[in-house]
Short mmCIF file of C-alpha atoms and ligand atoms in Angstrom, two decimals:
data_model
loop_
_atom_site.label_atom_id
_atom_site.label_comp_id
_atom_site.label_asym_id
_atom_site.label_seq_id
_atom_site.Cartn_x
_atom_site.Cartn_y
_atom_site.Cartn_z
CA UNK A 222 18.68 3.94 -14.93
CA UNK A 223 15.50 4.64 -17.56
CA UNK A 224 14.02 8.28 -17.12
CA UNK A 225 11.79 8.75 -19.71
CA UNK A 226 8.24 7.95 -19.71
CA UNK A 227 6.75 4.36 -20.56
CA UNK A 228 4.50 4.45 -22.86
CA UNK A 229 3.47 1.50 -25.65
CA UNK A 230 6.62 -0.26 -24.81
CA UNK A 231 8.33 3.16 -26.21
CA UNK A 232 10.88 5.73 -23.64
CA UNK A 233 9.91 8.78 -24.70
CA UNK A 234 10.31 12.34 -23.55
CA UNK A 235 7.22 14.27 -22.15
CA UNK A 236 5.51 16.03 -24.56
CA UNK A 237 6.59 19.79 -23.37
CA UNK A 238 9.91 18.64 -22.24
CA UNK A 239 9.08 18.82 -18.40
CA UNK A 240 11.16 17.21 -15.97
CA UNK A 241 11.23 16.37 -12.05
CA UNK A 242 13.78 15.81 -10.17
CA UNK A 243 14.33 12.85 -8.08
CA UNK A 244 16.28 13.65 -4.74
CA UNK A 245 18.18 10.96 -1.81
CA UNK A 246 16.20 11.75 1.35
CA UNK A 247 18.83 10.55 3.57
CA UNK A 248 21.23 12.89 1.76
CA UNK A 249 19.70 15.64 -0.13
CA UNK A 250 21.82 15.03 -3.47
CA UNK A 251 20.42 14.94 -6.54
CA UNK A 252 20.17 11.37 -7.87
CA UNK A 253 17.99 11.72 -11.33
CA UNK A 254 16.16 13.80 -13.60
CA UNK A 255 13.58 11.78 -14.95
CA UNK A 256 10.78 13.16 -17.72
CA UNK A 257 7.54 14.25 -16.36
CA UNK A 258 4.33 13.47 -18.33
CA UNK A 259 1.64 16.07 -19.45
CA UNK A 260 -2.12 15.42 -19.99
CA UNK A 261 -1.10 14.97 -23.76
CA UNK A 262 0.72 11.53 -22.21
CA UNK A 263 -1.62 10.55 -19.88
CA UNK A 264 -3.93 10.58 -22.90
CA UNK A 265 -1.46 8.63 -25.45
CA UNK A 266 -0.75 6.31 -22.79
CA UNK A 267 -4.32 5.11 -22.45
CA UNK A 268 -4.52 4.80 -26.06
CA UNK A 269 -2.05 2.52 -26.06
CA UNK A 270 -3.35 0.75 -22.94
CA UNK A 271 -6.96 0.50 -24.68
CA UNK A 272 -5.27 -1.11 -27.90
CA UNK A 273 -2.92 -3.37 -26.04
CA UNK A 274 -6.12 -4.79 -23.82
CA UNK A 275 -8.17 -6.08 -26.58
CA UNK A 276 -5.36 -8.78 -27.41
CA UNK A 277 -4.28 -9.36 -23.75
CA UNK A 278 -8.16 -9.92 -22.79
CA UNK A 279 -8.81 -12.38 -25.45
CA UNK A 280 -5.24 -14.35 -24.66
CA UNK A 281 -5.76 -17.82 -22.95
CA UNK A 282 -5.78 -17.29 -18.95
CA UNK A 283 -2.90 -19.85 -18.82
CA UNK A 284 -0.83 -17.78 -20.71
CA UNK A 285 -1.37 -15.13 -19.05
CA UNK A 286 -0.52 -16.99 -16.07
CA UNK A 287 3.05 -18.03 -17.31
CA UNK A 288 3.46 -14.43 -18.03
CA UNK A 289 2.73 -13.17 -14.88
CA UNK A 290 4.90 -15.90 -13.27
CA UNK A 291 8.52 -15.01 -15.72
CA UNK A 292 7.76 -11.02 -14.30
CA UNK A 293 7.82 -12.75 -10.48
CA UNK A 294 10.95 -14.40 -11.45
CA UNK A 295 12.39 -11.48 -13.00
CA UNK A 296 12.24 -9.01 -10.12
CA UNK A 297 13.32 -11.52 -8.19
CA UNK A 298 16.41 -12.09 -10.10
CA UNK A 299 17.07 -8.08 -10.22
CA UNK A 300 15.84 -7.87 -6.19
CA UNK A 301 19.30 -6.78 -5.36
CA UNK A 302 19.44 -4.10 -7.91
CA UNK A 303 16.00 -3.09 -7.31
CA UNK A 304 16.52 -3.02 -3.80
CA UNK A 305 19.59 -0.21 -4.09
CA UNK A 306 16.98 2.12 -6.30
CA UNK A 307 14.70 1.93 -3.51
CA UNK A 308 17.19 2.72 -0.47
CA UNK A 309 18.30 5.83 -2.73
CA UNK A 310 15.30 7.15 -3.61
CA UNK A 311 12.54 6.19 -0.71
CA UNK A 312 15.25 5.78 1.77
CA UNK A 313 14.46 2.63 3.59
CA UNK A 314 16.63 0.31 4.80
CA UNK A 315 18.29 -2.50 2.06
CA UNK A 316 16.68 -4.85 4.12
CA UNK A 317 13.81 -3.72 3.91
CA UNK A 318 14.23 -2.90 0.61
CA UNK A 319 15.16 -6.12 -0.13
CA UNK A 320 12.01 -7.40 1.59
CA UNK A 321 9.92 -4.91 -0.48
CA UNK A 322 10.82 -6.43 -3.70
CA UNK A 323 10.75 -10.12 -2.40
CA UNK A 324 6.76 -8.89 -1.78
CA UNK A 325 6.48 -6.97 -4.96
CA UNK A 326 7.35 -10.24 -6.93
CA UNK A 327 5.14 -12.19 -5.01
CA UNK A 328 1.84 -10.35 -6.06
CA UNK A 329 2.73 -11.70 -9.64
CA UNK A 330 3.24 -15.23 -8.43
CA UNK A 331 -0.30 -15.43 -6.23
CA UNK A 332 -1.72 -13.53 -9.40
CA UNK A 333 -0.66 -15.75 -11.67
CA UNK A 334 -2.27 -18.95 -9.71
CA UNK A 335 -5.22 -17.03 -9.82
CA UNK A 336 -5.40 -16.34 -13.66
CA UNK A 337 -6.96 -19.53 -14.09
CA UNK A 338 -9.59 -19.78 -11.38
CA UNK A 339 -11.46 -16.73 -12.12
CA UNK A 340 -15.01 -18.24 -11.54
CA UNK A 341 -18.57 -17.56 -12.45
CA UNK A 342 -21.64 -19.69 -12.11
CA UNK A 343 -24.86 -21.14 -13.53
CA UNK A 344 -27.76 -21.58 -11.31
CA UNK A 345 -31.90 -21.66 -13.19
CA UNK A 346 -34.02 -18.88 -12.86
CA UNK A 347 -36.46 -19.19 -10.01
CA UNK A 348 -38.99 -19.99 -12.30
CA UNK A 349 -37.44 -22.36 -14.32
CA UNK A 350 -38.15 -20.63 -17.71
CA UNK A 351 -34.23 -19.90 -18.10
CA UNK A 352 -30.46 -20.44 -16.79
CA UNK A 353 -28.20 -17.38 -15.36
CA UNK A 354 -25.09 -17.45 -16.61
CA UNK A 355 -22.76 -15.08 -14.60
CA UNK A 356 -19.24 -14.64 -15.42
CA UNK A 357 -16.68 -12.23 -14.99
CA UNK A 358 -14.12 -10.37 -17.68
CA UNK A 359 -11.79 -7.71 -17.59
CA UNK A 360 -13.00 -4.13 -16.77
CA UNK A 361 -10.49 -2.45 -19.62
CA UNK A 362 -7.92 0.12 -18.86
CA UNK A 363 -6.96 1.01 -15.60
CA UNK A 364 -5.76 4.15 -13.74
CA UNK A 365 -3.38 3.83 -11.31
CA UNK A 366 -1.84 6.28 -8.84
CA UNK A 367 0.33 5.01 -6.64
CA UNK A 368 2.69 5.86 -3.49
CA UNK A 369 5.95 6.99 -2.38
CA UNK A 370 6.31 4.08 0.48
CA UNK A 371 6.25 1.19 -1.10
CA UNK A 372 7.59 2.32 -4.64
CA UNK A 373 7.52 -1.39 -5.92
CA UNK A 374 4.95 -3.43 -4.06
CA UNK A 375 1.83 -0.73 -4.19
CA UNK A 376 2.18 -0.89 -7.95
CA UNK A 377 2.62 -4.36 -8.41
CA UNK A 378 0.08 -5.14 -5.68
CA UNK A 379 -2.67 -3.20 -8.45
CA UNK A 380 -0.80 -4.54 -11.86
CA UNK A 381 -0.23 -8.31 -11.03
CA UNK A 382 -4.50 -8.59 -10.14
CA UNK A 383 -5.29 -6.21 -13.53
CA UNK A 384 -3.21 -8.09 -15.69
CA UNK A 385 -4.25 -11.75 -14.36
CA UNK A 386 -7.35 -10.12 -15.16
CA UNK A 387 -7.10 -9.05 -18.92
CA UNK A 388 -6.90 -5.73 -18.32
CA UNK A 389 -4.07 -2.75 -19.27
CA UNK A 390 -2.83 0.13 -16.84
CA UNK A 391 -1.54 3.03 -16.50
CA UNK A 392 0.58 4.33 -13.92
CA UNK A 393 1.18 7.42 -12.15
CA UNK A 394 3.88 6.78 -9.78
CA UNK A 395 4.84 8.93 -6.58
CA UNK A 396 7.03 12.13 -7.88
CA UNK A 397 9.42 11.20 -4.54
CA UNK A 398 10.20 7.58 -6.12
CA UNK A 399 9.53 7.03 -10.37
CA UNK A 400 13.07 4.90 -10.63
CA UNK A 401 11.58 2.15 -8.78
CA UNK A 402 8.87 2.29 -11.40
CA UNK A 403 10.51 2.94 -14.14
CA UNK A 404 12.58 0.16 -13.34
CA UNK A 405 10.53 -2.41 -12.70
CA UNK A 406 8.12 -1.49 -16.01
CA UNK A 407 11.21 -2.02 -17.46
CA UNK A 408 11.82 -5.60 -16.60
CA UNK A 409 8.24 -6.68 -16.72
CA UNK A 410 8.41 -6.26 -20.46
CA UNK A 411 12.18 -8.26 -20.59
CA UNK A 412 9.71 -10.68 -19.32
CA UNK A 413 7.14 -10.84 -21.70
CA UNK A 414 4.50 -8.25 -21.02
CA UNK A 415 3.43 -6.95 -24.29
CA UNK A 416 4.04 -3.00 -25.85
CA UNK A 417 0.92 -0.88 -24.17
CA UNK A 418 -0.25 -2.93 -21.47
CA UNK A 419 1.92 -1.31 -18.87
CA UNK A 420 2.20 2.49 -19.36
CA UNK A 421 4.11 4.19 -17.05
CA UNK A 422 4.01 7.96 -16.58
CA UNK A 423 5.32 10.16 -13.59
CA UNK A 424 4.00 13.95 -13.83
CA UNK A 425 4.79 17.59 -11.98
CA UNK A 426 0.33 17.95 -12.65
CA UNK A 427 -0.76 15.40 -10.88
CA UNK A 428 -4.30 16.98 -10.93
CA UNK A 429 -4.15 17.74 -14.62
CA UNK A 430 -3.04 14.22 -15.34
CA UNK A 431 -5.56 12.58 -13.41
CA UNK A 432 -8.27 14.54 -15.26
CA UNK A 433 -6.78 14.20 -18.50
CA UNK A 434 -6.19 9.73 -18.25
CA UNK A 435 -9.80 9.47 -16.47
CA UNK A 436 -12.01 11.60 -19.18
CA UNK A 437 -10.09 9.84 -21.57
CA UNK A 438 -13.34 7.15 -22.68
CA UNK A 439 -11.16 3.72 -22.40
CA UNK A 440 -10.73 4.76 -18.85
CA UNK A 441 -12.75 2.46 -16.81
CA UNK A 442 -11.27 1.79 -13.56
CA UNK A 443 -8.88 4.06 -10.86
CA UNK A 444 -7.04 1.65 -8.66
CA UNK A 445 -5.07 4.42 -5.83
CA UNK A 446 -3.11 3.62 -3.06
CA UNK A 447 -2.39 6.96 -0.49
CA UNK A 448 -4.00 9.59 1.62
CA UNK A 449 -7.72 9.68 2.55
CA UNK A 450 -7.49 13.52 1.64
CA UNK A 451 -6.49 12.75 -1.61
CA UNK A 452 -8.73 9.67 -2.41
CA UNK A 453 -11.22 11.68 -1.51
CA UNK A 454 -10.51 14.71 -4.27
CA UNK A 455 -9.59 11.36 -6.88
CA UNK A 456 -13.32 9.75 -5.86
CA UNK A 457 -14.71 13.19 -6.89
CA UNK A 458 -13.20 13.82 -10.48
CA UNK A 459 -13.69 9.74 -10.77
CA UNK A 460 -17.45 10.04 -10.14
CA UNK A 461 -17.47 12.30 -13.07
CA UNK A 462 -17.43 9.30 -15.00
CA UNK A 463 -18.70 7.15 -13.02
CA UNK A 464 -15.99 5.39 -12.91
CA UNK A 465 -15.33 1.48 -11.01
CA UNK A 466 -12.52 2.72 -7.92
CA UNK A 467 -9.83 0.86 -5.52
CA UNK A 468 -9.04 2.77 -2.97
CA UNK A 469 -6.63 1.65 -0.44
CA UNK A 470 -6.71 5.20 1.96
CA UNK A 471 -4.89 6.05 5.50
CA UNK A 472 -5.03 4.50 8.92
CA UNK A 473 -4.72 5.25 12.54
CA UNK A 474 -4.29 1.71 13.80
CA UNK A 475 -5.11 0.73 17.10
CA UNK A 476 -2.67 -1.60 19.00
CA UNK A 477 -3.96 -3.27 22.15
CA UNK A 478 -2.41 -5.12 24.75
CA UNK A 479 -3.70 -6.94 27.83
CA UNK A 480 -2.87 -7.50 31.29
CA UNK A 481 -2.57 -11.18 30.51
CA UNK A 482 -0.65 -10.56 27.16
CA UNK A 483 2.99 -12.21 27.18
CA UNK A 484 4.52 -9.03 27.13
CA UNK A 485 8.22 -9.61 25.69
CA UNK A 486 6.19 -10.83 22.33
CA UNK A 487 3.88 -7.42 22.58
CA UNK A 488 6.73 -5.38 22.07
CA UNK A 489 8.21 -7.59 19.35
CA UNK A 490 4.90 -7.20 17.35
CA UNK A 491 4.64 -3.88 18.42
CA UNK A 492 8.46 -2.71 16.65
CA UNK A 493 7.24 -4.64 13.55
CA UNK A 494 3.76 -3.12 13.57
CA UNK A 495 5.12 0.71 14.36
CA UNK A 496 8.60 0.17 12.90
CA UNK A 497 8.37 -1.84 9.43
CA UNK A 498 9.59 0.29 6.88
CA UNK A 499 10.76 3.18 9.11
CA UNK A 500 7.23 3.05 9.96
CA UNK A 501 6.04 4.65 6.81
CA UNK A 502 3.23 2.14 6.12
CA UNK A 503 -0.38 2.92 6.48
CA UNK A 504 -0.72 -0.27 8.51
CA UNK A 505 1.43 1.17 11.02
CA UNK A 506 0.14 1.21 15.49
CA UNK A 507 -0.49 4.74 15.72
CA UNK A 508 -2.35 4.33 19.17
CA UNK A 509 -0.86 2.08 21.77
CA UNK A 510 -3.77 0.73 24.10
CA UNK A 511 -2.22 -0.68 26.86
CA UNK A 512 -4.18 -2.24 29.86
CA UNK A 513 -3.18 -0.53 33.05
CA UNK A 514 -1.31 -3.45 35.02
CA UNK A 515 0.74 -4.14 32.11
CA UNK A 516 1.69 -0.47 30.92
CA UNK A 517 4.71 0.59 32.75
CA UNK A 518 6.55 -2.92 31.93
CA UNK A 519 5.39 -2.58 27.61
CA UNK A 520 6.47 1.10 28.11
CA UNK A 521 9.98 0.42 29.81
CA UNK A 522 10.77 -2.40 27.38
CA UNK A 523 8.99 -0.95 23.88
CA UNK A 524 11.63 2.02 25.24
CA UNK A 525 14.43 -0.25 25.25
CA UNK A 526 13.69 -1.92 22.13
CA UNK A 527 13.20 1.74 20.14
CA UNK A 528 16.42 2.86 21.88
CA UNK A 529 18.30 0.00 19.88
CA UNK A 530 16.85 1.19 16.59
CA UNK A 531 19.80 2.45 14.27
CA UNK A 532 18.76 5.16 12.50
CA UNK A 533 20.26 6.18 9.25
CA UNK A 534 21.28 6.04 5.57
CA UNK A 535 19.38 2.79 4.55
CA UNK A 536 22.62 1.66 2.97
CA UNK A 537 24.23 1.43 6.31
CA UNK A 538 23.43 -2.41 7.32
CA UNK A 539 23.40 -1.45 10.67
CA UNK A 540 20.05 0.88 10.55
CA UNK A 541 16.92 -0.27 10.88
CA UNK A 542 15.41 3.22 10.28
CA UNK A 543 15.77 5.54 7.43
CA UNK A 544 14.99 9.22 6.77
CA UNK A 545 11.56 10.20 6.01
CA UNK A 546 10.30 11.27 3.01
CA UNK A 547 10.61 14.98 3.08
CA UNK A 548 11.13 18.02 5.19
CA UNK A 549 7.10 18.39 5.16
CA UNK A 550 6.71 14.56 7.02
CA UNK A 551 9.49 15.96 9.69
CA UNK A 552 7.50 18.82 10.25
CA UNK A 553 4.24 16.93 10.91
CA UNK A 554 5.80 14.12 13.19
CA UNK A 555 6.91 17.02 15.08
CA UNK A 556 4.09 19.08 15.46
CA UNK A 557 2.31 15.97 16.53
CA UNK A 558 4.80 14.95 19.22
CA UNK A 559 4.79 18.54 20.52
CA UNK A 560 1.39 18.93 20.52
CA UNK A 561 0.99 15.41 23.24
CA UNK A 562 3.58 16.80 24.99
CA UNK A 563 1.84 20.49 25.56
CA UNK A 564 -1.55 17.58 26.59
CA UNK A 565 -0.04 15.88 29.18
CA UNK A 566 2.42 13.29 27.56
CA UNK A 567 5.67 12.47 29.03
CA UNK A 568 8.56 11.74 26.58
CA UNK A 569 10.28 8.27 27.48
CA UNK A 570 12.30 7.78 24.78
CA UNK A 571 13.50 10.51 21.53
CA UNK A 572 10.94 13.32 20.79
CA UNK A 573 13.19 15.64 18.48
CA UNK A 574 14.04 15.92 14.63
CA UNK A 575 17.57 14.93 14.04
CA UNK A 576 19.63 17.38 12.61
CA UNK A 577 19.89 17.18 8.40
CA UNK A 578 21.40 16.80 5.96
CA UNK A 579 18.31 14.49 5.34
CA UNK A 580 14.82 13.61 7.21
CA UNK A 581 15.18 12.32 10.09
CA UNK A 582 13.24 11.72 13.13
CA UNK A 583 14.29 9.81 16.49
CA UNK A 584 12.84 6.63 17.40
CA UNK A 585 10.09 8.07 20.35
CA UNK A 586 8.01 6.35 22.97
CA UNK A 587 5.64 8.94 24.70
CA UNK A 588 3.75 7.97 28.02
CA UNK A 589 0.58 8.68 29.58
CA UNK A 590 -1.37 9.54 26.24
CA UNK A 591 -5.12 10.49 25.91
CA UNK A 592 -7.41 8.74 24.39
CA UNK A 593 -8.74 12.60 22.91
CA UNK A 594 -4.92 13.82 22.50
CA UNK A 595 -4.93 15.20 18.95
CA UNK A 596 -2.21 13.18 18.16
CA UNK A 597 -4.79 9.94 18.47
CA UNK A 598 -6.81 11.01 15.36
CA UNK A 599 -3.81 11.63 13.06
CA UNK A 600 -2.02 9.18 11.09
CA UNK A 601 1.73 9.34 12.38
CA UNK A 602 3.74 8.13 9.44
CA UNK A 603 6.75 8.12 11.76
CA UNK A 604 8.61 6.68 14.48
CA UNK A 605 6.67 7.67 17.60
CA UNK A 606 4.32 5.01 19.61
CA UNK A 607 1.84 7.14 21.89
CA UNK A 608 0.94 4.62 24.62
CA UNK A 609 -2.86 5.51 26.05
CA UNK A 610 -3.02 3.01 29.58
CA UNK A 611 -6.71 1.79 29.96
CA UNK A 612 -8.38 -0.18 32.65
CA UNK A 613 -12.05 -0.47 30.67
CA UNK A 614 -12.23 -2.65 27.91
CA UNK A 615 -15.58 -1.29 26.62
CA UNK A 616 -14.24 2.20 26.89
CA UNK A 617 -10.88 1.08 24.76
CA UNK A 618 -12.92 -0.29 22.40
CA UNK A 619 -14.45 2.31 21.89
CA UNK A 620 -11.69 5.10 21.76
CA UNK A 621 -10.01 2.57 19.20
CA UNK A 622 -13.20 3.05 16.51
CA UNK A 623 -13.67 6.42 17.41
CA UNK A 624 -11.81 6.97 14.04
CA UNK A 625 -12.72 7.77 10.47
CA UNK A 626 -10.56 5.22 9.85
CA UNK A 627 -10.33 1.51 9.82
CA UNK A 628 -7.41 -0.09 8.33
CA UNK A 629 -5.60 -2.37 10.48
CA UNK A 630 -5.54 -2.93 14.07
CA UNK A 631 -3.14 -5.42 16.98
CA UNK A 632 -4.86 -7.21 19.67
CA UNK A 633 -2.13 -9.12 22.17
CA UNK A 634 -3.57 -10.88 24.59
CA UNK A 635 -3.27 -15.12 26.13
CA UNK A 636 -6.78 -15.32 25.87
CA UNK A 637 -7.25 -16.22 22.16
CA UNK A 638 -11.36 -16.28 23.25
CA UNK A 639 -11.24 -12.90 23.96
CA UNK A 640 -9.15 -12.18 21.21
CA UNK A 641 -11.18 -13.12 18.61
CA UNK A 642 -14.59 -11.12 20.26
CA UNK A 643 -12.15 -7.91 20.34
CA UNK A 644 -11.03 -8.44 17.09
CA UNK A 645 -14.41 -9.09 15.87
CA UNK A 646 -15.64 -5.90 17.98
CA UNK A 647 -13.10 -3.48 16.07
CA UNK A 648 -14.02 -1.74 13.08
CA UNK A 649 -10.81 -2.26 10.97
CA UNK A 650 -10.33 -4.69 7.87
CA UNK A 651 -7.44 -6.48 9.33
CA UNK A 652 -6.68 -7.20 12.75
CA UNK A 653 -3.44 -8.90 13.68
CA UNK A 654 -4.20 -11.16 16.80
CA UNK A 655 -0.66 -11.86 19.02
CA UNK A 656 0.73 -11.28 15.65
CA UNK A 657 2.15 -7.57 14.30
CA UNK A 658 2.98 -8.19 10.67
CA UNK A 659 0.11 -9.08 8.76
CA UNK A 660 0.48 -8.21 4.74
CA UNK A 661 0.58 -11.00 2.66
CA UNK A 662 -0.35 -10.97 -1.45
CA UNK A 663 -2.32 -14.03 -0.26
CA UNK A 664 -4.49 -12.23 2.35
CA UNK A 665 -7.43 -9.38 1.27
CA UNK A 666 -5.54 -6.38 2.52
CA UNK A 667 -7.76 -3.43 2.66
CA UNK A 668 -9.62 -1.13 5.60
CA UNK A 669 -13.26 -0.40 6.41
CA UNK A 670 -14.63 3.39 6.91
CA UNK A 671 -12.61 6.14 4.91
CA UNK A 672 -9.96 3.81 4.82
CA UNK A 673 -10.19 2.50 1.89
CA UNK A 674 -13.10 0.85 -0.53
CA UNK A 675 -12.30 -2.84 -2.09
CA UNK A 676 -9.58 -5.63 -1.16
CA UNK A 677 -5.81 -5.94 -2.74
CA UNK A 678 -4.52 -9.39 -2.61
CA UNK A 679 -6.19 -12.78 -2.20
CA UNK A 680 -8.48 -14.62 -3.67
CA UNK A 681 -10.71 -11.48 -3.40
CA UNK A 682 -8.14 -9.20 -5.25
CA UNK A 683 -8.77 -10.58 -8.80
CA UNK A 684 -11.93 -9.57 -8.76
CA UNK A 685 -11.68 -5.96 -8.28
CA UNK A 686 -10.41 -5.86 -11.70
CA UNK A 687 -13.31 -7.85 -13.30
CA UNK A 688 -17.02 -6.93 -14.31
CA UNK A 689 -19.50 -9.00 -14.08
CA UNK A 690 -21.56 -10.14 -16.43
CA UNK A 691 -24.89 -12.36 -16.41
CA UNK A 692 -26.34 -13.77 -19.66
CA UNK A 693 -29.88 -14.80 -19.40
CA UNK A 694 -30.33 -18.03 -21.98
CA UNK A 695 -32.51 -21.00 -22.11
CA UNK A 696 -32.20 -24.28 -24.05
C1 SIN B 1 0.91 0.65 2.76
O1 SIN B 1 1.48 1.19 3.68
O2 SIN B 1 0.29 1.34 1.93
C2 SIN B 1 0.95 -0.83 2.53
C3 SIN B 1 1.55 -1.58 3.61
C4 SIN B 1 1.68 -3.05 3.32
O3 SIN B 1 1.33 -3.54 2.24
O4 SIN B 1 2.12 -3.74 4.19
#
C-alpha cells in the first residue's frame, strides 16, 4: 500500500513529517497512515509538473494516445485490487467498487480516442486581407482537488482529459480516501506516464496547500470536483490569479414522475438514481416529484424496494449500501430527516441512524413532502427519498428550478413528447428521461447554476484542458 507523497515519479515523506490518518468507515479501525503534504510540496510538486509538461506537450498526440490507453488497461487489470482499497477506505459496496474502477479506466480509454481529434480551424478574415488560424494546445499545469466519493473516477475523470491534452497535474486527493490515489498514481506510471506529470499530494492544510500550488506561476488551471461551499472559497483564491477553473459543484436533483409513467420502471430508476453508490453521488434524486394519481403506488413500491436494500460493510456481497463517510454526514442526514418530519412528513420506510461502530444510516422513504420543506433545498448525500405529490405541472416545474443548483435531474413519463419539453424546461445539465443512471466518460457530465462551471467527459471534456489560440497570417 504506497503512503508517501507522489511527487516527480519520487515517494517521498512530507516535508515537516506530517501525517493523516486514513480510517474504515464501516468499522472505525485504523487502516493507514499515509504522509501529508505541506505548501513546501504543493510547490515542488508543480515544479516538477511544469518541467514534466514541456516534453509531454510537444510528444506526438498518438503517443500520447497509446499511453493513455496501457493506464486504461492497467487499472483494469488491478480493478479487483483497486476495488478492495476503495470498499476499505470510502466504504462502498465491492460492487460498486468494482464498477467505480471499471469507469475510472474508461475516462483513459474515451481520452485516449480523443488525443488525436483535438480540432481547430481555418476560415479568411471577413475582408479577405488574411486567414484565422485557430487551434488549441495545452493550458500547462493543472490543480486538482478532488473528492472522497468517487476516490478513483473524479480523479481520473480530470487526469485522462489533461493528459490527452498535453498538460501535467497535480492532485490533492480527499483526506477520507488518498490510498485509492496513491494507488492508482502508482500504476499509471507502471504504465508509462512519465516522472512529474502526475503529482500526487494529500495534505492536513488543505487551505494552505491550495494557496501555496495556485500562486505557484506554472499554475494555470484548477480542475475541482465537491461542494458548492467550497468551490466557491477555491473560485475566490483562484481569481487571484486569474486562473482558467473546472468546477463540477453540488446538486439537489429533481426526480419526476407522471401519472402515465410505467411505474415498476420509475422506481427501478429511482433506486439507481437515489441509491448508486450508497447514494453518495452529487447526481443523486434528492426531491421526488410525483404526480398525484400515481404517488401512493411509487411510494408503496419505492418503500418496498428500499426495504430490500442490505445495508452494511461493503465487503459483505450481500449489501447494497455502505456506511457514510463520517459521523458529520450522519449527523446532517439526520437533522434533515427530522427536520421534514417536525414539517409535516410522514416516515414510510427507516428514518433513524443505525447504531455504530461505523456510519450508518437506514434506507428511508418519507411521504407527503413540501415543495418549501427545508429538506428540498439541501443536498441529501444519503439514503432518504422525500416524495413531494403534485397535481400542476407548471407549479412542479417550477419548485424543481427553484434551486441554486442544477446538476442533474429524472423525468419518467410514456409520453416521450412531453418528456423532452420538461426536460428541455428544467434548468439542470443532464436530465435522465425514463432512464436513472446517466454518467458515462462519453457524455458532457456537468450542471448549470452554482452547480458547477465547464463539462467532464465527451467530446466537450478535452477541451477544458486546452487554450485557444488564433494566429492571424496571410500568404
Ligand atoms: C459525483 O458524484 O461527483 C459524480 C457522480 C458520477 O460521476 O456519476
Amino acid at each position: 500500500m504506497q503512503d508517501k507523497l507522489l511527487i516527480n515519479g519520487q515517494w517521498v515523506e512530507g516535508s515537516d513529517g506530517q501525517t493523516t490518518d486514513v480510517t474504515n468507515p464501516a468499522t472505525g479501525e485504523l487502516i493507514a497512515t499515509v504522509a501529508a503534504g505541506s505548501a513546501e510540496d504543493a510547490v515542488a510538486a508543480v515544479d516538477a509538473a511544469a518541467a514534466a509538461q514541456k516534453l509531454w506537450a510537444s510528444t506526438a498526440p498518438r503517443q500520447r494516445a497509446e499511453t493513455l490507453r496501457a493506464c486504461w488497461q492497467i487499472l483494469l487489470d488491478n480493478q479487483e485490487e483497486l476495488a478492495g482499497i476503495i470498499t476499505a477506505e470510502q466504504g462502498k459496496p465491492l460492487s460498486d467498487a468494482r464498477g467505480e474502477i471499471a469507469y475510472a479506466a474508461e475516462f483513459f480509454r474515451w481520452n485516449s480516442e480523443e488525443a488525436v481529434r483535438i480540432e481547430g480551424s481555418i476560415r479568411t478574415a471577413p475582408g479577405g486581407t488574411n486567414k484565422i488560424i485557430v487551434h488549441h494546445p495545452p493550458v500547462g499545469v493543472v490543480v486538482m482537488v478532488t473528492p472522497w466519493n468517487f476516490p478513483a473516477a473524479m480523479i481520473t475523470r480530470k487526469v485522462a482529459p489533461a493528459l490527452a491534452a498535453g498538460n501535467a497535474v497535480v492532485i490533492k486527493p480527499a483526506p477520507d480516501t488518498p490510498l485509492t490515489a496513491l494507488r492508482v498514481g502508482e500504476l499509471l506510471h507502471e504504465a508509462g506516464v512519465p516522472a512529474g506529470l502526475v503529482n500526487i499530494v494529500p495534505t492536513n492544510d488543505a487551505a494552505e496547500w491550495f494557496e501555496a500550488a495556485t500562486a505557484h506561476k506554472a499554475t494555470r488551471m484548477v480542475s475541482f470536483t465537491g461542494s458548492t461551499a467550497t468551490g466557491r472559497a477555491l473560485l475566490k483564491v483562484a481569481s487571484g490569479r486569474v486562473l482558467r477553473t473546472a468546477m463540477e459543484l453540488g446538486g439537489n436533483a429533481p426526480f419526476v414522475v407522471f401519472n402515465d409513467a410505467d411505474i415498476d420502471a420509475a422506481v427501478e430508476g429511482a433506486m439507481v438514481a437515489k441509491m448508486r453508490h450508497s447514494a453518495e453521488t452529487c447526481t443523486a434524486a434528492n426531491r421526488f416529484f410525483v404526480e398525484s394519481g400515481v404517488a401512493e403506488e411509487f411510494t408503496t413500491k419505492l418503500s418496498a424496494a428500499m426495504r430490500a436494500v442490505k445495508t452494511g460493510d461493503g465487503t459483505d456481497p450481500e449489501v447494497s449500501c455502505g456506511p457514510m463517510i463520517n459521523g458529520a454526514a450522519i449527523e446532517k442526514i439526520s437533522g434533515l430527516v427530522n427536520g421534514a418530519v417536525a414539517a409535516g412528513a410522514t416516515v414510510a420506510l427507516g428514518g433513524s441512524a443505525v447504531d455504530g461502530p461505523g456510519h450508518f444510516f437506514e434506507p428511508t422513504v418519507l411521504g407527503g413532502v413540501k415543495p418549501t420543506d427545508p429538506i428540498t433545498s439541501e443536498e441529501i448525500f444519503g439514503p432518504v427519498a422525500p416524495i413531494i405529490p403534485f397535481t400542476d405541472t407548471a407549479e412542479m416545474i417550477a419548485h424543481a428550478n427553484d434551486t441554486e443548483m442544477g446538476l442533474a435531474a429524472y423525468v419518467y413519463t410514456a409520453d416521450i413528447g412531453r418528456g423532452m419539453a420538461v426536460s428541455e424546461q428544467l434548468e439542470y445539465g443532464m436530465v435522465g428521461l425514463n432512464r436513472g443512471a446517466m454518467s458515462d466518460p462519453a457524455a458532457p457530465f456537468g450542471g448549470m447554476k452554482q452547480s458547477g462551471i465547464g463539462r467532464e467527459g465527451g467530446s466537450e471534456g478535452i477541451y477544458e484542458f486546452c487554450e485557444t489560440q488564433y494566429i492571424a497570417t496571410s500568404w
